[in-house]
mmCIF file of C-alpha atoms and ligand atoms in Angstrom:
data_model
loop_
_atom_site.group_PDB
_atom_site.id
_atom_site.type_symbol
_atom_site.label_atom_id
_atom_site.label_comp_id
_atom_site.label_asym_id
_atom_site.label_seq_id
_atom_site.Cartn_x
_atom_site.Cartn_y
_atom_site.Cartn_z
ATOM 1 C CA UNK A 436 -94.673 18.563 172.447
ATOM 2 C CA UNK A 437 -91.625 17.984 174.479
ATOM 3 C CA UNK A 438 -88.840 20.149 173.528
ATOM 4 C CA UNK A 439 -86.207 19.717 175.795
ATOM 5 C CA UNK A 440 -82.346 18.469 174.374
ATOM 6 C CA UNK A 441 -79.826 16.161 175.751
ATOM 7 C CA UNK A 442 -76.040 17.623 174.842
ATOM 8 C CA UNK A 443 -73.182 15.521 175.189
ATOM 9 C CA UNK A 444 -69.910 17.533 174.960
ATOM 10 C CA UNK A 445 -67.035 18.597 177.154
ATOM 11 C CA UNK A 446 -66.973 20.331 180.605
ATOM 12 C CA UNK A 447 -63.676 22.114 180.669
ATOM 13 C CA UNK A 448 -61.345 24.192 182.132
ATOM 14 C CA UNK A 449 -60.191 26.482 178.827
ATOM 15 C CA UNK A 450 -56.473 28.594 179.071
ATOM 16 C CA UNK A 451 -56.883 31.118 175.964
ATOM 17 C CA UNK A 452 -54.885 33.659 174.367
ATOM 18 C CA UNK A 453 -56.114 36.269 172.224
ATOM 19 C CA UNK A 454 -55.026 39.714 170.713
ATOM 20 C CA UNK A 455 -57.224 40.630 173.286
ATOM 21 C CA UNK A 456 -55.101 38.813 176.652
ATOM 22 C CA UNK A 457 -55.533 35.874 178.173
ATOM 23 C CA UNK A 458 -57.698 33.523 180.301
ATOM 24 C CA UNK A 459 -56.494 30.539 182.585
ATOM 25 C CA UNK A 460 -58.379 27.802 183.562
ATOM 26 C CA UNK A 461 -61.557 29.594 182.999
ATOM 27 C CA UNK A 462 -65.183 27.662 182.203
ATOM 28 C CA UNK A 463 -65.738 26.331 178.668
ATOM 29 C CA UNK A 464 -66.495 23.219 177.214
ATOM 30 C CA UNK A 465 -68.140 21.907 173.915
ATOM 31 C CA UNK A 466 -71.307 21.057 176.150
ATOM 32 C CA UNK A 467 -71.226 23.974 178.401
ATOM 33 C CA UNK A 468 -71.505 26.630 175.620
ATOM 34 C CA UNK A 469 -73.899 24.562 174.209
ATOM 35 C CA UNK A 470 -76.122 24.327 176.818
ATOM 36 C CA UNK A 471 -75.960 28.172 177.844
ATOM 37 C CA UNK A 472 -76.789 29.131 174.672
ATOM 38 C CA UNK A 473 -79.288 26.670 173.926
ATOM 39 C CA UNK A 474 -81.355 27.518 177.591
ATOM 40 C CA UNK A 475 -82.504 30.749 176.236
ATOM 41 C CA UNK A 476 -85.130 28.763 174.618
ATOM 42 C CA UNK A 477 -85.202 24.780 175.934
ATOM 43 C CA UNK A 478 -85.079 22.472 178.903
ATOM 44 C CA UNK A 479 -81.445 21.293 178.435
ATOM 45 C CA UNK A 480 -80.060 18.355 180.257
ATOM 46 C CA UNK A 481 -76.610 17.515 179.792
ATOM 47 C CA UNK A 482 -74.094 14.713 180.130
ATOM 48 C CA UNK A 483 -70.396 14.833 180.343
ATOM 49 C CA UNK A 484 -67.907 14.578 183.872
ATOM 50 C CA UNK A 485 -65.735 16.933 185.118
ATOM 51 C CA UNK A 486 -63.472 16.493 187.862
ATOM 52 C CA UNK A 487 -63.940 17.453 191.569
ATOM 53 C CA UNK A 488 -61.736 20.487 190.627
ATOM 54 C CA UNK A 489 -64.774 22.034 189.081
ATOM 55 C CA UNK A 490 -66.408 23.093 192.078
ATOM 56 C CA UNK A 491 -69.807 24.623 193.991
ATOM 57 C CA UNK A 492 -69.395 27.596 191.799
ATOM 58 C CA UNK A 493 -69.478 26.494 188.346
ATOM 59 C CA UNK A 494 -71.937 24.028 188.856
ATOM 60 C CA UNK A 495 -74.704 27.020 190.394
ATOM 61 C CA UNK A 496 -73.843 28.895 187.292
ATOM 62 C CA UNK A 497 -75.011 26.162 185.034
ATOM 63 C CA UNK A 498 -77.793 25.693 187.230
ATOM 64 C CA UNK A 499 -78.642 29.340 187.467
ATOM 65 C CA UNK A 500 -79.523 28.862 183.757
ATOM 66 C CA UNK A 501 -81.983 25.596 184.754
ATOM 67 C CA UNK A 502 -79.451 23.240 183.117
ATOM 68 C CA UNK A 503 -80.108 20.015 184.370
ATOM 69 C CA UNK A 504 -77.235 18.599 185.345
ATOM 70 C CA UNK A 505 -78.715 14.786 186.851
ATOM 71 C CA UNK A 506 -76.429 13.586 184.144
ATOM 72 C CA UNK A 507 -73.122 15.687 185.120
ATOM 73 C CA UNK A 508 -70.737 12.882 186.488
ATOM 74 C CA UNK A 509 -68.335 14.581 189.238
ATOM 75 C CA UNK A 510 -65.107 12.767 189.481
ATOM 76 C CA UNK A 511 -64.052 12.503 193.708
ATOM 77 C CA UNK A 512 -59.712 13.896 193.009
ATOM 78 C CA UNK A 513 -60.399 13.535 189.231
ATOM 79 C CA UNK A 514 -59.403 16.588 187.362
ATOM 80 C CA UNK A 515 -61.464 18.625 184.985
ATOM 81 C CA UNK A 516 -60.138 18.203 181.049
ATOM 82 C CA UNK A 517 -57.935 21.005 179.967
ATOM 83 C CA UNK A 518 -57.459 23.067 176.726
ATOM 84 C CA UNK A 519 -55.068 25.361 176.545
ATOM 85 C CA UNK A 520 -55.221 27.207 172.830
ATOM 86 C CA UNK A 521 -54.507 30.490 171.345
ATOM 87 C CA UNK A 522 -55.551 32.234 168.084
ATOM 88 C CA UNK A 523 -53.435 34.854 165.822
ATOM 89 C CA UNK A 524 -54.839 37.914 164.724
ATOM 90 C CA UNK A 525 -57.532 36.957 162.290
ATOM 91 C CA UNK A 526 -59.276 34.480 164.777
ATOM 92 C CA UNK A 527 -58.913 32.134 161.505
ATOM 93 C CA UNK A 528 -58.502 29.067 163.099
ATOM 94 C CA UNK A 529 -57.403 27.841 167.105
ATOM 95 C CA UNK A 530 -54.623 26.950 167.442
ATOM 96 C CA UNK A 531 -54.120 23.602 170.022
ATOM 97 C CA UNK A 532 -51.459 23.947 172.330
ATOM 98 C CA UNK A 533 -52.474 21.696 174.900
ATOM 99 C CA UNK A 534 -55.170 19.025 175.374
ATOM 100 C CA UNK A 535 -55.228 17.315 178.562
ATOM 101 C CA UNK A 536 -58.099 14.872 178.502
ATOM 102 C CA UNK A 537 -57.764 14.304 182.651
ATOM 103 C CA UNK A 538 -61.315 12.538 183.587
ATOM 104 C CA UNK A 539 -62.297 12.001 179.776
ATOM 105 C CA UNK A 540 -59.922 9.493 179.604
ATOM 106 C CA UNK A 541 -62.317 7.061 181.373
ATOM 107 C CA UNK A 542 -65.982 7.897 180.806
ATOM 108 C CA UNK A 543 -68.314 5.973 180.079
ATOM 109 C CA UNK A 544 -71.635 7.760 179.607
ATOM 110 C CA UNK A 545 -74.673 6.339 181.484
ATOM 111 C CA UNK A 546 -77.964 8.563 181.216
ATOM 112 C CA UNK A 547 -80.310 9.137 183.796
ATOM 113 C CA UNK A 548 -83.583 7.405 182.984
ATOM 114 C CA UNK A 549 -84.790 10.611 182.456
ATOM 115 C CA UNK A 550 -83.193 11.640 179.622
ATOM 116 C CA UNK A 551 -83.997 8.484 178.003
ATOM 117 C CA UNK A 552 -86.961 9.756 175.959
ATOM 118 C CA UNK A 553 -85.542 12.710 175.073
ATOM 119 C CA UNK A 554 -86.621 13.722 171.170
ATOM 120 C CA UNK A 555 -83.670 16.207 170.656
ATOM 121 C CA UNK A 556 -80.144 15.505 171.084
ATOM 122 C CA UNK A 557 -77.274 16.937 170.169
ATOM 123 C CA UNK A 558 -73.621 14.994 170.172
ATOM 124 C CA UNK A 559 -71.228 17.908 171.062
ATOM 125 C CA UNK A 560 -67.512 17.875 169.972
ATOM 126 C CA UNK A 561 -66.489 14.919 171.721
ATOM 127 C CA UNK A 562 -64.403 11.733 171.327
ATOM 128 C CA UNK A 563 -67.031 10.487 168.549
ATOM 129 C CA UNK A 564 -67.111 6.688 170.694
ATOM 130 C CA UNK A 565 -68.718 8.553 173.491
ATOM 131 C CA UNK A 566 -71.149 10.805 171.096
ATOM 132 C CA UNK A 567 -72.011 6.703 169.825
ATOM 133 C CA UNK A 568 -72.342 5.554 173.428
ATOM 134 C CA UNK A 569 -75.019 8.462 174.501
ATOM 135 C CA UNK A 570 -76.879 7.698 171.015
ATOM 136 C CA UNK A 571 -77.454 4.464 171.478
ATOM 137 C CA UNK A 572 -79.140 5.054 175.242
ATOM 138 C CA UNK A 573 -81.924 7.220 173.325
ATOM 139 C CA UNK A 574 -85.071 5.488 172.688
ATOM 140 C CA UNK A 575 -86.636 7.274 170.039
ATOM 141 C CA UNK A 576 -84.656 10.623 169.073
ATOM 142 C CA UNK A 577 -87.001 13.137 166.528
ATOM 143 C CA UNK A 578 -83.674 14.591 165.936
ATOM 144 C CA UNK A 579 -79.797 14.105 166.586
ATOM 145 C CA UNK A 580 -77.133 16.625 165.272
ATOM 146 C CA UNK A 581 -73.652 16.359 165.722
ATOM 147 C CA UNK A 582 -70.508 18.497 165.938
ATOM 148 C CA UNK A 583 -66.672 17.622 165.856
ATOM 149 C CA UNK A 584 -63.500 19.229 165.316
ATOM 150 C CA UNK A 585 -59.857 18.304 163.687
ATOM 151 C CA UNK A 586 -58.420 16.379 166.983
ATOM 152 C CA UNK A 587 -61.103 13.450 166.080
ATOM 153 C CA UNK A 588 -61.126 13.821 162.501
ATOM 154 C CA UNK A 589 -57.423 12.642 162.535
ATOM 155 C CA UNK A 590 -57.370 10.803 165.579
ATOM 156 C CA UNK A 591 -60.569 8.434 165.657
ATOM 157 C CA UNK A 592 -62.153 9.233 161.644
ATOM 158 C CA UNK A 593 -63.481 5.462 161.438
ATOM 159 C CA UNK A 594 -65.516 6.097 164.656
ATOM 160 C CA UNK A 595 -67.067 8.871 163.156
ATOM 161 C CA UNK A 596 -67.965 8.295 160.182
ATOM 162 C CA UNK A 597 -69.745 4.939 161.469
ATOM 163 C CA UNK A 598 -71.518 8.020 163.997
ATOM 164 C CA UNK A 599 -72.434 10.014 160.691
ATOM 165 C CA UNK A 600 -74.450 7.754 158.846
ATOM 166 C CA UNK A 601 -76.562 7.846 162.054
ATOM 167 C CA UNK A 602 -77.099 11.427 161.941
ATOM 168 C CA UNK A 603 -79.539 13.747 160.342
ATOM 169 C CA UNK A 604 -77.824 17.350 161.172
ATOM 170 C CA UNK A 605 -74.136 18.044 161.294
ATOM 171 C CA UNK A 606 -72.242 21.276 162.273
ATOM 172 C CA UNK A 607 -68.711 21.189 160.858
ATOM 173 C CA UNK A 608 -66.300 24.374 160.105
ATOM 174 C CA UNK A 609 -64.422 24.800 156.917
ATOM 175 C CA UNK A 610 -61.334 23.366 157.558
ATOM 176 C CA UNK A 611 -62.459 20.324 159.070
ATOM 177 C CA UNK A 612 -64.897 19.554 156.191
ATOM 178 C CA UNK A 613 -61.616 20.101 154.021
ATOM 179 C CA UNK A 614 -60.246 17.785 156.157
ATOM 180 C CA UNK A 615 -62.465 15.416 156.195
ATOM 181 C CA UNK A 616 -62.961 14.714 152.423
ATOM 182 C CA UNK A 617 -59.478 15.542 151.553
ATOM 183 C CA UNK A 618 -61.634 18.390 149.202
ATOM 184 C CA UNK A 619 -60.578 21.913 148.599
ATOM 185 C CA UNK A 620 -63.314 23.843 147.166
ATOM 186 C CA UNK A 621 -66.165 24.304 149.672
ATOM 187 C CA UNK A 622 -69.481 23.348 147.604
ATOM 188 C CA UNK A 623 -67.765 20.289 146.518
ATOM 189 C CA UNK A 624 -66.888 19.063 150.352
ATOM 190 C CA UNK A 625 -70.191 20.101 151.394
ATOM 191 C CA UNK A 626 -71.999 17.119 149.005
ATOM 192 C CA UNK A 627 -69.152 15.200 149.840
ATOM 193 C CA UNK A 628 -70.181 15.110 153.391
ATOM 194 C CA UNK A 629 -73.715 15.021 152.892
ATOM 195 C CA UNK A 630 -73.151 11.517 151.184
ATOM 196 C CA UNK A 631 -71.506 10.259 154.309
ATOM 197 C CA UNK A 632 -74.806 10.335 155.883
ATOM 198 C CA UNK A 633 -76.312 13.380 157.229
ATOM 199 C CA UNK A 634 -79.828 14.776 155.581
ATOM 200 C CA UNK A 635 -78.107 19.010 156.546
ATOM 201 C CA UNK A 636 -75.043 19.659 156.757
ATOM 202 C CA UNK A 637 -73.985 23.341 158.100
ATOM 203 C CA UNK A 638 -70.488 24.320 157.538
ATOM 204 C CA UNK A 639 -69.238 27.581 159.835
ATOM 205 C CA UNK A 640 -67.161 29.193 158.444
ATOM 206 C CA UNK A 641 -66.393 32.571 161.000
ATOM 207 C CA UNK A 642 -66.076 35.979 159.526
ATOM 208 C CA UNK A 643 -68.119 34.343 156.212
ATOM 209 C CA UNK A 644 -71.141 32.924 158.392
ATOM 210 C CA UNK A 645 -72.519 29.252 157.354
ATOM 211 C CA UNK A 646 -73.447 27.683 154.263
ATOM 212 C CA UNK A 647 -75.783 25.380 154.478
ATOM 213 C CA UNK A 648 -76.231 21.905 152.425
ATOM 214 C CA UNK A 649 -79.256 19.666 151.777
ATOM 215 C CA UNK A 650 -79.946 17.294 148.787
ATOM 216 C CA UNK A 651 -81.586 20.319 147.214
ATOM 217 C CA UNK A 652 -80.606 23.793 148.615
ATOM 218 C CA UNK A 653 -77.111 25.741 149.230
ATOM 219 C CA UNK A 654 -77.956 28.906 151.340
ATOM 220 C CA UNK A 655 -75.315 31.125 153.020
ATOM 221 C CA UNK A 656 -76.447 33.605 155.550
ATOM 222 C CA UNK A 657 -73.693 36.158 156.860
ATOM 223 C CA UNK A 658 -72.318 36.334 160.259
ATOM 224 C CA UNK A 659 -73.060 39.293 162.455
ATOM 225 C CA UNK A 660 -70.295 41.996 162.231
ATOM 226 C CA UNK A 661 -69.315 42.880 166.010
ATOM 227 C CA UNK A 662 -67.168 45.670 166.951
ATOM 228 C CA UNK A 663 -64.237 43.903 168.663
ATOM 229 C CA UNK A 664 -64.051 39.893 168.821
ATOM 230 C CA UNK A 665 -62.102 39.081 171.941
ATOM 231 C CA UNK A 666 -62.397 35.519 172.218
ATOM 232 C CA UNK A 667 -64.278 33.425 169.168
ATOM 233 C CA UNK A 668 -64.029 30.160 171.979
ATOM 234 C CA UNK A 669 -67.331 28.893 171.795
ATOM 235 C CA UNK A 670 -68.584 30.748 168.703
ATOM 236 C CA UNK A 671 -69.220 27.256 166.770
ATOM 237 C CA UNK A 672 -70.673 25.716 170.027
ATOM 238 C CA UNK A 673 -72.812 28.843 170.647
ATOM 239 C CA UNK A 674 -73.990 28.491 167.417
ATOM 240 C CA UNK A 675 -75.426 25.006 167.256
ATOM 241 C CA UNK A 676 -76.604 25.904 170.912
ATOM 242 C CA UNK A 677 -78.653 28.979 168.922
ATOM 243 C CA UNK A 678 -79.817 26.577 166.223
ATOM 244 C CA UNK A 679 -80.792 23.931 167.947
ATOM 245 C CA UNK A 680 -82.299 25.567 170.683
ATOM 246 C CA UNK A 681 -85.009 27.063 168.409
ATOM 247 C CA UNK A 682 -85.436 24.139 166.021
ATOM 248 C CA UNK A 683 -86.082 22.085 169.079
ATOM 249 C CA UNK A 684 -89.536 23.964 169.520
ATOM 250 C CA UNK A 685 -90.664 23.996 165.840
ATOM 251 C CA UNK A 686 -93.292 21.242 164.982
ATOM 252 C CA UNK A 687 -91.487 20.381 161.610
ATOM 253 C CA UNK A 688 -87.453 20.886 161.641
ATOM 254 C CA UNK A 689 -87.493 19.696 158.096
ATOM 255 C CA UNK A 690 -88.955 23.241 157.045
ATOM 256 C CA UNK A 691 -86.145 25.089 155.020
ATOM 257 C CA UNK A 692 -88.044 28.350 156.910
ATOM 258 C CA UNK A 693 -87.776 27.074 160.223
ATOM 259 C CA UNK A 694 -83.893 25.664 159.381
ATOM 260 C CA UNK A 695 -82.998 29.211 158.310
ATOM 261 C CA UNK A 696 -84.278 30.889 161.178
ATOM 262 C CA UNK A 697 -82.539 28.813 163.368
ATOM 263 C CA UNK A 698 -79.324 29.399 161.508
ATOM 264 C CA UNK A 699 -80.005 33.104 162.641
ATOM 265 C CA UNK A 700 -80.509 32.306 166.010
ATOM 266 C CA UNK A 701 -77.369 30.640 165.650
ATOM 267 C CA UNK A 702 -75.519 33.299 164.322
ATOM 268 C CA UNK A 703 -76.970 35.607 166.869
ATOM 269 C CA UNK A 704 -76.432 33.964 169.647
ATOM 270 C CA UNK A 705 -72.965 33.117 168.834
ATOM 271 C CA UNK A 706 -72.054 37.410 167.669
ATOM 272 C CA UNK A 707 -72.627 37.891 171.418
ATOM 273 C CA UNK A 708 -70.305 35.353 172.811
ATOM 274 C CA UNK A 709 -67.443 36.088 170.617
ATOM 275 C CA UNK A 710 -67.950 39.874 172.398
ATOM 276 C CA UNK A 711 -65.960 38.209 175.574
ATOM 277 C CA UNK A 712 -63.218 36.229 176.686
ATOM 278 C CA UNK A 713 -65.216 32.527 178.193
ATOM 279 C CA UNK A 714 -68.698 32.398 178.727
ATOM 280 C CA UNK A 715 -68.855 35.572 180.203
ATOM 281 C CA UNK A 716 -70.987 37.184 177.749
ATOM 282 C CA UNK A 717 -73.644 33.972 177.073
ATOM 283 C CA UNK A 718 -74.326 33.559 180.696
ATOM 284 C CA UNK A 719 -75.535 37.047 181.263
ATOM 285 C CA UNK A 720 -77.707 36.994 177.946
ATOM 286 C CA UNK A 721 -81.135 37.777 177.861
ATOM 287 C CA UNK A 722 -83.455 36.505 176.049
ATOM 288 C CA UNK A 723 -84.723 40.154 175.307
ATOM 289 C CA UNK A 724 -81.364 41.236 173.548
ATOM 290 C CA UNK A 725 -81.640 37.704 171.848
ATOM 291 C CA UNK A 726 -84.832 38.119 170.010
ATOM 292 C CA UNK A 727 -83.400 42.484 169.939
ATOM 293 C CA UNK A 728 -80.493 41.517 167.732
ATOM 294 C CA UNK A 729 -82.256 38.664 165.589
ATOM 295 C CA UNK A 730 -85.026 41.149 164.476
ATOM 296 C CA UNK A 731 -81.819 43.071 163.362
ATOM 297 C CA UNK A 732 -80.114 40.835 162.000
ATOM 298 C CA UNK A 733 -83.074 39.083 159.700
ATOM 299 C CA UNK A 734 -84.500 42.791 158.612
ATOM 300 C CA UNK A 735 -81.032 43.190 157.244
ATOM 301 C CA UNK A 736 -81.399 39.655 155.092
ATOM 302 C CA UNK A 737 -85.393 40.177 154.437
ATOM 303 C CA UNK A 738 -85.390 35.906 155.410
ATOM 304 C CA UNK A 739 -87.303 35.015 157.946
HETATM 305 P P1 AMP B 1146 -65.553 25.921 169.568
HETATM 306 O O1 AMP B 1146 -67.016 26.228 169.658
HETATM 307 O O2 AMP B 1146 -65.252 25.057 168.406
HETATM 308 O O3 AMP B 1146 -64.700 27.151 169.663
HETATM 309 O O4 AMP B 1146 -65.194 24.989 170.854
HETATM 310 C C1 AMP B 1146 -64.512 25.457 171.970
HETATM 311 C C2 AMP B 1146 -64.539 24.448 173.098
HETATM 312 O O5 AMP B 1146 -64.108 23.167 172.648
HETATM 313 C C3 AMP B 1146 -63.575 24.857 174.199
HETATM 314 O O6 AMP B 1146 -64.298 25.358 175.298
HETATM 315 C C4 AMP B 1146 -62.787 23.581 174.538
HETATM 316 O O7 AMP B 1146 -62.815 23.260 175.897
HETATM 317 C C5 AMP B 1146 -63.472 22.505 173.724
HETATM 318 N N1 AMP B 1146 -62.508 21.556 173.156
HETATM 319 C C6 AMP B 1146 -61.274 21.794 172.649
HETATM 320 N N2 AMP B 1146 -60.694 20.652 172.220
HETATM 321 C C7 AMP B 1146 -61.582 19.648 172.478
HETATM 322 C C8 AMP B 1146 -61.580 18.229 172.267
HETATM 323 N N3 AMP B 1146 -60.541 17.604 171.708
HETATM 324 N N4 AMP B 1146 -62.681 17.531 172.640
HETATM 325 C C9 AMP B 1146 -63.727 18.142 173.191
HETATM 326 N N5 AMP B 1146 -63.799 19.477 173.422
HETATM 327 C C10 AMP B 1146 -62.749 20.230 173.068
#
């Protein structure tokens, strides 16, 4: 069974401020978490440009971590998109201070031919036309979930919701499934969304963990209590990286079992990387300390 993924998402340069100090111009990106976390347990190959600002160095870290980046474009004197935000005290939401979309502006995805067959894909928070234009380049996909965030719930909703009906899995936080289905109370947005399309739909919600939603079950499983979050960049990206990562090498993704365990992995996966500012604490995790803190972490739930 092949397992590998394709992840389309950004490749960024993040600025970030925390309680904890601040970063500038450090790695980050809606595909890059994504595809660190997701390595630990799949061949990941990933699409998305950067600029030529992004240099030798970044690219041998991703490839340190066998991320196959055939499907990287580099940009000669383009410049690597920017984000620049900050979050208060209680991490509750990120607050945007700056997007600069630099090279993002003009891409137009075209995948290597071999990614083409790829059964797993996963449509990282992106402009949702581009998440469309990778789709439709897939010849048979066993599964495709999907991620977004506020900036293209507002600013482009008609192209996603035309991308949701095309999806069987997506990741959303609390706010933006508020946001999108102008519904308050949780349990009510969560069928809300599920009729615009998707089969699961997994709502993060931080400090509370993630609910999930199918036609037929509503679980919530907590999130992982760390000492000190530094930097929750990443967490929801880390997460689906987790989560789809493992469900990629199940036989049947359908199985409520299998979904919950990947939700775990999720939530594992993403307690480490909130532990640091960037990706520093992803890219030096082992899979050893993965599987470590997911025996934990499910003991503590008696799930999987
Ligand atoms: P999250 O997992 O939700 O914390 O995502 C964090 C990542 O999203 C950061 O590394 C940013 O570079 C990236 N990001 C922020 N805004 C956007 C955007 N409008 N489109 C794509 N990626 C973004």
């Amino acid at each position: 069974m092949d397992k590998s993924i394709v992840v389309v998402g950004s490749v960024a340069f993040d600025s970030i401020e925390t309680v904890h100090g601040k970063t500038e111009q450090t790695l980050g990106g809606s595909a890059v978490y994504f595809s660190l976390a997701s390595s630990a347990f799949t061949n990941v190959k990933l699409v998305g440009v950067a600029g030529e600002d992004f240099g030798a160095e970044n690219i041998a870290k991703l490839r340190a971590h066998k991320i196959d980046l055939e499907g990287l474009e580099i940009i000669k004197k383009g410049k690597t998109f920017h984000w620049h935000g900050s979050y208060d005290k209680d991490y509750n939401e990120a607050l945007t201070k700056k997007t600069e979309l630099n090279v993002f502006e003009t891409f137009d995805p075209q995948l290597p031919l071999s990614y083409r067959n790829t059964p797993n894909i996963f449509l990282a928070n992106i402009d949702p036309d581009l998440q469309m234009r990778v789709l439709d380049q897939i010849k048979k996909p066993r599964l495709i979930a999907c991620d977004t965030m506020n900036f293209w719930i507002t600013g482009k909703k008609k192209a996603l919701l035309k991308l949701l009906k095309r999806v069987h899995i997506l990741f959303i936080n609390e706010m933006e499934a508020r946001m999108l289905t102008g519904e308050h109370n949780l349990i009510k947005a969560g069928h809300m969304v599920l009729q615009m399309g998707p089969e699961v739909v997994i709502v993060k919600r931080g400090a509370s963990g993630a609910t999930l939603f199918t036609g037929k079950e509503r679980i919530t499983l907590p999130a992982l209590p760390v000492e000190d979050v530094v930097d929750p960049t990443g967490a929801g990206d880390s997460f689906g990286g987790g989560f789809m990562g493992y469900i990629s090498t199940v036989k049947n993704w359908r199985s409520l079992n299998e979904i919950k365990k990947a939700m775990a992995y999720g939530t594992v996966i993403s307690s480490f990387n909130v532990e640091n500012f960037s990706v520093s604490s992803i890219y030096r995790l082992k899979k050893s300390a993965i599987e470590k803190r997911f025996k934990k972490y499910t003991a503590s739930l008696k799930i999987c």
